[in-house]
């Protein structure tokens, strides 16, 4: 979704050109989140000869553009040249903000891009990620007070509300109203999810960040040899050391890691004020105020910096042309990292097992559960679906599947005796977070499976497992999907670890996991074959994918990848439902992928292939190595042979060729692989 970035330099001289490039590069690092327009704001020069005007801070410069970031860069430099703005002017203190917008309210256009402004003088500027649900009521109120609106966005009410509050305070004689006070009063009126950064000419060289629901973090870069190792609060902030520093605010760690690894993940309700090189934090408890009906004074809080577990190399493409391509080929390494330290070989007297440190104190509770409910969206839902059979088999506990948005819409029953497992790559998915709040209210044990340390889901669940897949930039999830399946297979092993009858089965799976990365490396050798297949399919309009058992999820995920990035209609279908409608689509023109690797459903898939062949179906069959003759009727099918592994791990092997197919189809059809049309990496709005 939208990307937020801000850069504040304190007591270190930086030219305007440098500041612009830092902001532009921050936005480039956030491109993968999905966007359709972008904008920035920096300070202007104060060259006025009027002493009254010169005494006040000048209006900030605002640049907004529909399209990609390079369009924004081009338009900014064109405007800089036209207005003769000095790019070499230095600022010892400067605060700049930037934004990539994913349209929710209003079409992609400069007037709807961020920063949104309070008025023509840009007295208050805001960049926003999220949705303000009560913006129409606020807008009507502000219009009655004389404000005019230029955009179609929900965001525009925020800077205008800030100006309204500021002007009222000054009219009442309160000339000392602080930036924090203005922002907190704004927050009292907002409903919905948001991450916000405020900039104002009335508070030059200051920024305020706050959030509720949407992700936001602060990066701190000390420019002295002795880095500050303490924590900070409202009274003893980093300003006390008086050292030059650079401060960064971002929706995502990927835009900060190249500058610093010292970060603070901002919590819901926190108001983070950057001023004079220092950071002060106030905690605003909006839900508590709504329940009590009383206006409370926000309390200052003390927070410690943490260190990012990320390297700059992880966010670069390296030798690959696209992030998706890189992430597909990284899967042997990402799976190795996912399993590292979690598989225990045992010994002569000790059984093989898995160790999931984040769950060990809750396994007894999970084993006593009435049922296990998996909750997710999109690819994460498919990963949970792939793992459901092995969890049911080893735990003996009923497993149900819920799409997060549907669970919330239905207000489906969640009980205290349930274990609810929330699966999300980013850990910030809005629908999954709302379902998590619902499950917590109903008293269920909540488990998180995410790829992002310190994400909202990781913080709010009772326990969980980090999949350790590494940073995933491409919008279409690949390596996170396969790591999610492996983590959930290990979850099944951990839950069933107390059952003697399944010990042989568990040890066979653990043995398979040890050899698993090499099997994934082997299946990646099909890259050239999948490119050739993509050439045959690139002009097609539709693709069907049939799977069953463990590989029903593979069919869904393979079809999802094709529609996501190649923009081709594709549908994953449960093979057992073939005669209940889908068979009517079969003819000699429609390409159909059938997943028929060796497992308990193999003979049934052979029957499906026979029936499709009888109706002259154009078949592409994925089978286990050596099974080509068993699945290709009279040699009429195109066959994709893959290595055989344990049945519960086979979906990981089987999805890789479909990921490669989707990638090559996208490239051949001329579409953007890493930023598919209308989609975003982290869906932080509903």
XYZ file of C-alpha atoms in Angstrom:
686
model
C 0.000 0.000 0.000
C 1.114 3.628 0.431
C 4.729 4.271 1.389
C 5.841 6.973 3.816
C 9.373 8.324 4.127
C 10.890 11.315 5.910
C 14.406 12.604 6.439
C 15.570 15.113 9.058
C 19.199 16.209 9.330
C 20.282 17.974 12.529
C 23.470 19.979 13.017
C 24.966 18.576 9.828
C 25.035 20.630 6.650
C 23.299 19.077 3.653
C 22.631 20.608 0.261
C 19.116 20.737 -1.115
C 20.108 18.373 -3.947
C 21.345 15.796 -1.417
C 18.116 16.066 0.598
C 16.054 15.551 -2.556
C 18.049 12.470 -3.522
C 17.680 10.939 -0.054
C 13.897 11.411 -0.300
C 13.743 10.064 -3.848
C 15.822 7.016 -2.955
C 13.637 6.365 0.093
C 10.607 6.285 -2.196
C 12.396 3.939 -4.605
C 12.946 1.510 -1.734
C 9.196 1.614 -1.051
C 8.103 1.120 -4.673
C 7.396 -2.565 -4.142
C 4.561 -1.718 -1.736
C 2.521 -0.640 -4.760
C 1.643 2.912 -5.832
C 0.247 5.037 -8.632
C 1.488 8.534 -7.713
C 4.114 10.161 -5.527
C 5.083 13.455 -3.899
C 7.566 15.201 -1.629
C 7.892 18.370 0.414
C 11.089 20.251 1.284
C 11.840 23.682 2.705
C 12.042 26.732 0.471
C 14.476 29.632 0.784
C 13.500 32.698 2.799
C 14.546 35.572 0.548
C 11.735 37.961 1.419
C 12.667 41.616 2.038
C 9.587 42.057 4.224
C 10.827 41.756 7.852
C 7.434 40.408 9.039
C 7.451 37.681 6.423
C 11.149 36.975 6.892
C 10.627 36.458 10.607
C 8.120 33.687 9.901
C 9.050 30.349 8.377
C 8.538 30.349 4.606
C 5.975 28.082 2.978
C 7.408 24.625 2.208
C 7.756 23.512 -1.386
C 5.400 20.728 -2.440
C 5.851 18.544 -5.530
C 3.269 15.930 -6.573
C 2.966 13.778 -9.657
C 0.869 10.882 -10.946
C 2.798 7.926 -12.300
C 6.064 6.426 -11.162
C 8.820 7.904 -9.021
C 10.999 8.742 -12.009
C 8.147 10.907 -13.328
C 8.164 12.744 -9.997
C 11.957 13.175 -10.107
C 11.776 14.595 -13.622
C 8.957 17.014 -12.761
C 10.726 18.190 -9.579
C 13.939 19.068 -11.377
C 11.997 20.744 -14.174
C 10.151 22.880 -11.615
C 13.390 23.603 -9.760
C 14.929 24.896 -12.996
C 11.834 26.938 -13.881
C 11.712 28.597 -10.459
C 15.501 28.987 -10.243
C 15.645 27.153 -6.906
C 19.213 26.804 -5.657
C 20.026 23.096 -5.362
C 23.358 23.891 -3.707
C 21.824 25.800 -0.806
C 22.849 24.149 2.468
C 20.704 23.465 5.515
C 22.200 22.559 8.893
C 18.698 21.502 9.963
C 16.003 20.408 7.524
C 12.909 18.213 7.563
C 11.613 16.674 4.338
C 8.710 14.263 3.779
C 7.840 11.951 0.889
C 5.071 9.566 -0.113
C 4.010 6.955 -2.637
C 0.222 6.725 -2.966
C -1.920 3.687 -3.735
C -5.285 5.182 -4.697
C -8.253 4.449 -2.437
C -10.172 7.754 -2.496
C -9.814 9.608 -5.774
C -8.047 8.741 -9.020
C -4.252 8.908 -9.428
C -3.663 12.613 -10.062
C -1.383 15.358 -8.670
C -4.222 16.915 -6.662
C -4.894 13.573 -4.952
C -1.233 12.797 -4.331
C 0.481 13.413 -1.013
C 1.619 15.478 0.814
C -1.875 16.840 1.299
C -2.010 20.427 2.484
C -4.090 22.644 4.769
C -4.159 25.671 2.443
C -2.314 27.473 -0.332
C 0.418 28.523 2.115
C 1.077 24.895 3.079
C 0.832 25.720 6.780
C 0.343 22.045 7.615
C 1.350 19.126 5.419
C 0.570 15.443 5.917
C 1.576 12.146 4.334
C -0.718 9.257 5.180
C -0.939 5.490 4.853
C -4.346 4.041 5.717
C -7.995 5.047 5.504
C -9.866 7.619 7.592
C -13.353 6.163 7.940
C -15.061 9.304 9.311
C -13.531 11.743 6.823
C -16.899 12.721 5.332
C -18.221 13.954 8.692
C -14.982 15.859 9.347
C -15.068 17.316 5.847
C -18.628 18.622 6.294
C -17.628 20.281 9.567
C -14.561 21.926 8.052
C -16.513 23.152 5.015
C -18.968 24.855 7.383
C -15.969 26.656 8.908
C -14.887 28.007 5.547
C -12.381 25.432 4.342
C -12.329 24.473 0.685
C -11.173 21.076 -0.539
C -9.118 20.485 -3.658
C -8.759 16.681 -3.654
C -11.008 13.629 -3.509
C -8.937 12.032 -0.746
C -9.821 11.146 2.817
C -6.389 12.481 3.839
C -7.045 16.165 3.081
C -9.211 16.541 6.181
C -6.150 15.885 8.374
C -3.965 18.928 7.556
C -7.058 21.138 7.400
C -8.162 19.892 10.810
C -4.654 20.630 12.134
C -4.874 24.199 10.822
C -8.351 24.603 12.292
C -7.123 23.476 15.734
C -3.995 25.653 15.517
C -5.933 28.750 14.438
C -8.517 28.281 17.204
C -5.799 27.982 19.839
C -4.174 31.185 18.629
C -7.485 33.063 18.488
C -8.056 32.090 22.103
C -4.711 33.597 23.006
C -2.765 30.347 23.393
C 0.342 31.300 21.426
C 2.328 28.519 23.055
C 0.374 25.588 21.649
C 2.903 22.909 20.731
C 3.086 20.800 17.616
C 2.387 17.668 19.698
C -0.731 19.229 21.190
C -2.076 20.060 17.739
C -1.427 16.538 16.439
C -2.919 14.806 19.478
C -6.067 16.911 19.145
C -6.252 15.859 15.486
C -5.896 12.201 16.502
C -8.832 12.565 18.904
C -11.081 13.254 15.927
C -9.793 10.549 13.557
C -11.319 7.107 13.110
C -9.848 4.355 10.986
C -6.319 3.108 10.358
C -3.419 5.409 9.691
C 0.258 6.161 9.825
C 0.889 9.909 9.575
C 3.800 12.316 9.342
C 3.104 16.013 9.922
C 5.222 18.962 8.738
C 4.353 22.609 9.426
C 5.786 26.040 8.651
C 4.682 27.068 12.169
C 7.064 24.474 13.604
C 10.075 24.641 11.279
C 12.586 21.782 11.293
C 10.198 19.581 13.249
C 8.313 16.447 12.274
C 5.660 14.451 14.096
C 4.803 10.836 13.355
C 1.884 8.884 14.776
C 0.071 5.674 13.927
C -2.903 3.471 14.542
C -2.924 0.210 12.626
C -0.515 1.032 9.785
C 3.241 0.362 10.068
C 5.814 3.066 10.803
C 9.346 3.048 12.165
C 12.055 5.539 13.136
C 15.713 5.189 12.154
C 18.463 7.010 14.055
C 21.930 7.627 12.618
C 24.457 9.197 14.981
C 27.176 11.066 13.101
C 29.767 10.760 15.855
C 32.145 7.939 16.726
C 30.454 7.386 20.069
C 26.931 6.211 19.199
C 24.213 6.880 21.715
C 23.391 3.596 23.454
C 20.642 4.757 25.772
C 16.896 4.839 25.500
C 14.933 8.029 25.280
C 11.783 9.578 26.687
C 10.063 12.941 26.737
C 12.456 14.584 29.176
C 15.710 12.850 28.275
C 15.582 12.548 24.522
C 18.484 12.195 22.131
C 18.684 15.993 21.962
C 20.461 15.979 25.293
C 23.720 14.796 23.708
C 23.711 17.704 21.248
C 25.427 15.588 18.599
C 24.811 15.834 14.850
C 22.525 13.135 13.559
C 20.166 12.060 10.824
C 16.657 10.798 11.579
C 14.473 8.763 9.242
C 10.813 7.782 9.301
C 9.550 5.028 7.048
C 6.716 2.577 6.456
C 9.301 -0.120 5.956
C 12.787 -1.049 7.129
C 13.938 -1.484 3.516
C 14.102 2.320 3.107
C 16.133 2.789 6.300
C 18.642 -0.072 6.372
C 21.103 1.580 3.970
C 21.341 4.563 6.354
C 21.211 2.934 9.786
C 20.321 -0.267 11.594
C 19.280 1.525 14.795
C 15.494 1.680 14.703
C 12.416 2.127 16.812
C 9.199 0.418 15.712
C 6.471 2.946 16.531
C 3.538 1.468 18.447
C -0.140 2.242 17.968
C -1.114 5.461 19.742
C 2.439 6.779 20.000
C 3.184 10.346 18.961
C 6.853 10.673 18.000
C 8.126 14.255 17.924
C 11.411 15.042 16.156
C 12.741 18.400 17.295
C 16.219 19.899 17.777
C 17.764 16.560 16.895
C 15.888 14.814 19.700
C 13.032 12.379 19.879
C 10.215 12.589 22.405
C 7.398 10.067 22.573
C 3.900 10.493 23.965
C 1.326 7.731 24.308
C -2.217 8.670 23.266
C -4.825 6.095 24.321
C -7.707 6.849 21.954
C -9.810 3.707 22.744
C -9.582 4.449 26.472
C -10.736 8.034 25.911
C -13.682 6.849 23.798
C -14.785 4.401 26.484
C -14.397 6.794 29.429
C -15.574 9.907 27.616
C -12.808 11.828 29.373
C -9.962 13.730 27.730
C -6.736 12.356 29.196
C -3.272 13.873 29.124
C -0.928 11.708 27.022
C 1.892 10.211 29.035
C 5.527 10.322 27.975
C 7.012 6.883 27.372
C 10.517 5.466 27.345
C 11.499 3.265 24.410
C 14.746 1.587 23.469
C 16.259 1.375 20.030
C 16.607 -2.057 18.444
C 18.941 -3.306 15.728
C 17.603 -4.275 12.300
C 18.316 -7.884 11.342
C 18.639 -6.994 7.678
C 21.452 -6.373 5.219
C 21.469 -3.932 2.295
C 22.261 -6.834 -0.055
C 18.844 -8.316 0.704
C 17.082 -5.394 -0.958
C 19.236 -5.393 -4.105
C 18.542 -7.476 -7.229
C 22.099 -8.734 -7.552
C 22.601 -10.664 -10.808
C 18.866 -10.953 -11.498
C 16.686 -8.747 -13.691
C 13.724 -8.691 -11.307
C 13.086 -9.187 -7.601
C 10.557 -11.953 -8.281
C 13.135 -13.874 -10.299
C 15.716 -13.412 -7.546
C 13.315 -14.525 -4.830
C 12.256 -17.662 -6.736
C 15.895 -18.693 -7.098
C 16.688 -17.823 -3.476
C 14.327 -20.485 -2.163
C 16.940 -23.171 -1.395
C 18.716 -20.628 0.822
C 15.555 -19.126 2.324
C 14.250 -22.585 3.255
C 17.598 -23.450 4.829
C 17.346 -20.293 6.934
C 13.741 -21.089 7.850
C 14.772 -24.485 9.239
C 18.099 -23.480 10.773
C 18.331 -24.438 14.454
C 14.825 -25.880 14.464
C 15.473 -29.492 13.411
C 16.862 -31.834 16.068
C 18.439 -35.031 14.738
C 18.085 -36.905 17.983
C 20.378 -39.849 18.682
C 20.445 -43.515 19.558
C 18.040 -42.991 22.466
C 16.316 -39.787 21.430
C 13.747 -39.307 18.682
C 14.144 -36.722 15.956
C 12.096 -33.602 16.634
C 11.656 -29.904 15.928
C 12.146 -26.968 18.253
C 10.030 -23.843 17.749
C 11.182 -21.556 20.542
C 8.316 -19.121 20.136
C 5.753 -21.872 20.773
C 7.349 -24.199 23.323
C 5.539 -22.645 26.305
C 2.156 -22.901 24.555
C 2.258 -26.363 22.949
C 0.268 -28.007 25.766
C -2.481 -25.419 25.350
C -2.540 -25.952 21.581
C -2.789 -29.728 22.024
C -5.831 -29.250 24.278
C -7.554 -27.004 21.736
C -11.084 -27.732 20.600
C -9.954 -26.841 17.073
C -7.219 -24.957 15.234
C -8.392 -22.084 13.033
C -6.051 -20.810 10.318
C -6.727 -17.225 9.257
C -5.086 -15.406 6.364
C -5.522 -13.720 2.988
C -4.328 -14.580 -0.513
C -1.038 -16.452 -0.644
C -0.859 -16.810 3.147
C -4.280 -18.478 3.136
C -3.090 -20.871 0.415
C 0.011 -21.769 2.460
C -2.153 -22.624 5.463
C -4.450 -24.686 3.226
C -1.434 -26.675 1.992
C -0.412 -27.436 5.579
C -3.895 -28.308 6.877
C -3.791 -32.061 6.069
C -0.519 -32.738 7.894
C -1.597 -30.686 10.914
C -4.850 -32.642 11.130
C -2.988 -35.927 10.693
C -0.307 -35.360 13.339
C -2.320 -33.384 15.882
C -5.685 -35.145 15.674
C -7.296 -31.734 16.127
C -9.948 -30.437 13.661
C -8.516 -27.663 11.485
C -10.720 -25.014 9.883
C -9.750 -22.357 7.349
C -10.907 -18.742 7.371
C -10.311 -15.917 4.929
C -9.716 -13.026 7.322
C -12.124 -10.532 5.756
C -14.913 -13.117 5.593
C -14.460 -14.122 9.233
C -14.821 -10.511 10.321
C -17.781 -9.870 8.017
C -19.638 -12.931 9.327
C -18.497 -12.482 12.911
C -17.931 -16.238 12.776
C -17.709 -18.108 16.078
C -14.304 -18.146 17.766
C -14.133 -19.810 21.196
C -11.842 -19.654 24.199
C -10.910 -23.286 23.536
C -9.722 -22.475 20.000
C -6.195 -21.841 18.793
C -6.297 -19.187 16.084
C -3.241 -19.080 13.799
C -2.712 -15.849 11.851
C -0.566 -16.158 8.737
C 0.818 -13.012 7.080
C 4.086 -12.327 5.265
C 4.215 -8.667 6.320
C 2.501 -9.092 9.679
C 0.595 -5.897 8.884
C -2.265 -7.151 6.667
C -5.285 -5.039 7.625
C -7.968 -7.754 7.340
C -5.841 -10.269 9.245
C -5.154 -7.703 11.977
C -8.861 -7.006 12.346
C -9.534 -10.754 12.595
C -6.788 -10.963 15.233
C -8.471 -8.267 17.330
C -11.737 -10.193 17.024
C -10.125 -13.470 18.126
C -8.403 -11.781 21.079
C -11.734 -10.326 22.197
C -13.196 -13.841 22.112
C -10.411 -15.269 24.264
C -8.732 -17.631 21.791
C -5.035 -18.460 21.986
C -3.575 -16.435 19.097
C -0.480 -17.620 17.219
C 1.316 -15.513 14.607
C 3.276 -16.790 11.600
C 4.987 -13.835 9.901
C 8.144 -12.877 8.030
C 8.565 -9.554 9.820
C 9.999 -9.217 13.302
C 8.201 -6.557 15.376
C 5.247 -6.454 12.967
C 1.793 -5.783 14.407
C 0.776 -9.459 14.248
C 4.058 -10.578 15.827
C 3.531 -8.109 18.692
C -0.172 -8.689 19.317
C -0.352 -12.497 19.232
C 0.352 -14.582 22.343
C 3.111 -16.542 20.621
C 4.350 -17.331 17.159
C 6.984 -18.372 14.676
C 9.078 -16.138 12.446
C 9.533 -17.776 9.037
C 12.993 -16.204 8.440
C 12.539 -16.122 4.644
C 14.416 -12.844 4.320
C 13.223 -9.599 2.803
C 10.713 -10.168 -0.013
C 10.401 -7.208 -2.391
C 8.388 -8.582 -5.318
C 4.646 -8.029 -4.875
C 3.895 -11.650 -5.837
C 5.009 -13.740 -2.866
C 7.260 -16.698 -3.692
C 9.880 -17.571 -1.088
C 7.661 -16.435 1.797
C 4.962 -18.866 0.600
C 7.267 -21.864 0.595
C 8.770 -20.922 3.963
C 5.271 -20.554 5.423
C 4.412 -24.109 4.362
C 7.617 -25.483 5.887
C 7.028 -23.595 9.149
C 3.489 -24.958 9.370
C 4.754 -28.484 8.655
C 7.184 -28.000 11.553
C 4.260 -26.720 13.628
C 2.449 -29.995 12.921
C 5.548 -31.940 13.972
C 5.814 -29.966 17.207
C 2.136 -30.393 18.121
C 2.203 -34.128 17.381
C 5.518 -34.697 19.134
C 3.848 -36.421 22.115
C 2.176 -39.122 20.010
C 4.075 -42.403 19.804
C 1.939 -43.845 16.995
C 3.065 -41.146 14.533
C 6.765 -41.167 15.453
C 7.903 -42.971 12.285
C 5.896 -40.597 10.118
C 7.327 -37.555 11.909
C 10.899 -38.802 11.583
C 10.403 -39.438 7.854
C 9.240 -35.842 7.407
C 12.199 -34.517 9.421
C 14.593 -36.557 7.271
C 12.878 -35.067 4.222
C 13.330 -31.556 5.584
C 17.092 -32.043 5.956
C 17.375 -32.850 2.254
C 14.702 -30.403 1.173
C 16.775 -27.403 -0.047
C 18.678 -29.640 -2.469
C 15.363 -30.866 -3.918
C 14.226 -27.268 -4.439
C 17.550 -26.503 -6.119
C 16.923 -29.469 -8.412
C 13.453 -28.323 -9.445
C 14.794 -24.839 -10.224
C 16.647 -26.455 -13.139
C 13.266 -26.487 -14.908
C 13.627 -22.734 -15.484
C 14.436 -23.089 -19.193
C 11.655 -25.622 -19.719
C 9.123 -23.316 -18.062
C 10.284 -20.419 -20.231
C 9.622 -22.542 -23.336
C 6.164 -23.411 -21.996
C 5.495 -19.725 -21.329
C 6.264 -18.962 -24.989
C 3.531 -21.418 -26.010
C 1.017 -19.919 -23.563
C 1.814 -16.200 -23.788
C -1.032 -15.436 -26.214
C -3.652 -17.385 -24.247
C -6.452 -15.665 -22.360
C -7.144 -18.299 -19.694
C -5.488 -21.115 -17.798
C -7.009 -23.756 -15.512
C -5.017 -25.552 -12.797
C -6.414 -28.772 -11.260
C -5.142 -30.147 -7.960
C -6.416 -32.164 -5.006
C -5.288 -33.252 -1.562
C -2.105 -31.469 -0.586
C -1.960 -29.902 -4.042
C -5.327 -28.192 -4.104
C -3.476 -25.285 -2.461
C -0.767 -25.582 -5.139
C -3.425 -25.195 -7.839
C -4.830 -22.110 -6.121
C -1.394 -20.558 -5.583
C -0.122 -21.330 -9.090
C -3.251 -19.783 -10.627
C -2.948 -16.778 -8.306
C 0.643 -16.151 -9.413
C -0.347 -16.216 -13.084
C -3.241 -13.789 -12.624
C -1.246 -11.519 -10.280
C 1.735 -10.828 -12.496
C 0.991 -12.123 -16.015
C -2.487 -10.515 -15.932
C -3.941 -13.682 -17.466
C -7.206 -15.134 -16.219
C -6.335 -18.306 -14.341
C -8.294 -20.453 -11.940
C -7.215 -23.060 -9.426
C -9.814 -25.831 -9.162
C -10.268 -28.734 -6.773
C -10.080 -31.731 -9.122
C -12.850 -33.503 -7.232
C -15.199 -30.722 -8.331
C -14.356 -31.078 -12.017
C -17.678 -32.673 -12.955
C -19.638 -30.060 -11.032
C -19.192 -27.304 -13.594
C -15.565 -26.811 -14.713
C -15.721 -29.720 -17.192
C -17.996 -27.589 -19.390
C -15.014 -25.315 -20.142
C -12.815 -28.075 -21.531
C -12.033 -28.063 -25.260
C -9.008 -28.412 -27.501
C -7.998 -24.755 -27.063
C -8.044 -24.122 -23.305
C -4.693 -24.962 -21.617
C -5.115 -27.025 -18.437
C -2.442 -27.828 -15.867
C -3.059 -30.992 -13.837
C -0.908 -31.632 -10.767
C -0.517 -35.410 -10.466
C 2.512 -36.147 -8.317
C 2.720 -39.343 -6.256
C 0.561 -39.212 -3.139
C -2.686 -40.740 -1.856
C -4.634 -38.921 -4.599
C -2.458 -40.054 -7.524
C -4.861 -42.657 -8.933
C -7.721 -40.166 -8.775
C -5.659 -37.624 -10.707
C -4.899 -40.266 -13.315
C -8.664 -40.620 -13.762
C -9.024 -36.841 -14.107
C -6.372 -36.839 -16.836
C -8.202 -39.623 -18.701
C -11.497 -37.719 -18.570
C -9.936 -34.470 -19.734
C -8.114 -36.271 -22.535
C -11.383 -37.897 -23.653
C -12.760 -34.389 -24.154
C -9.685 -33.344 -26.163
C -8.338 -31.216 -23.329
C -5.049 -29.409 -23.955
C -3.146 -30.901 -21.023
C 0.026 -29.941 -19.189
C 0.673 -32.539 -16.473
C 3.022 -32.124 -13.523
C 4.160 -35.517 -12.272
C 6.854 -37.205 -10.220
C 10.122 -38.037 -12.006
C 9.711 -41.324 -13.878
C 5.919 -41.139 -14.051
C 5.591 -39.517 -17.480
C 4.308 -42.723 -19.091
C 1.720 -43.155 -16.330
C 0.140 -39.738 -16.809
C 0.560 -38.971 -20.510
C -2.222 -40.730 -22.388
C -0.698 -41.877 -25.663
C 2.037 -39.273 -25.276
C -0.451 -36.487 -25.959
C 0.288 -34.421 -22.813
C 3.101 -32.008 -22.150
C 4.772 -33.345 -18.994
C 6.671 -31.499 -16.251
C 8.621 -33.933 -14.052
C 9.563 -32.882 -10.513
C 11.512 -34.609 -7.691
C 9.542 -36.672 -5.170
C 9.571 -35.728 -1.471
C 7.303 -36.477 1.484
C 3.690 -35.832 0.469
C 3.212 -32.939 2.948
C 6.297 -31.191 1.493
C 5.438 -31.870 -2.154
C 3.378 -28.639 -2.516
C 6.593 -26.633 -2.073
C 8.322 -28.536 -4.876
C 5.270 -28.389 -7.139
C 4.675 -24.662 -6.820
C 8.175 -23.697 -8.003
C 7.589 -24.546 -11.710
C 4.327 -22.589 -11.562
C 6.160 -19.608 -10.056
C 8.686 -19.807 -12.905
C 5.877 -20.101 -15.461
C 4.142 -17.014 -14.066
C 7.408 -15.076 -14.104
C 8.277 -15.914 -17.714
C 4.707 -15.302 -18.913
C 4.857 -11.836 -17.370
C 8.172 -10.948 -18.992
C 7.073 -12.256 -22.397
C 3.748 -10.402 -22.199
C 5.590 -7.159 -21.375
C 4.142 -6.519 -17.918
C 5.817 -5.201 -14.767
C 6.945 -8.281 -12.842
C 7.656 -6.698 -9.468
C 4.832 -4.152 -9.402
C 1.781 -5.709 -11.052
C -1.108 -3.475 -12.017
C -3.396 -2.344 -9.168
C -1.674 -4.542 -6.563
C 0.377 -3.761 -3.465
C 2.810 -5.863 -1.436
C 1.485 -5.051 2.017
C -2.300 -4.622 2.104
C -2.637 -2.244 5.047
C -6.060 -0.846 4.132
C -9.372 -2.677 3.957
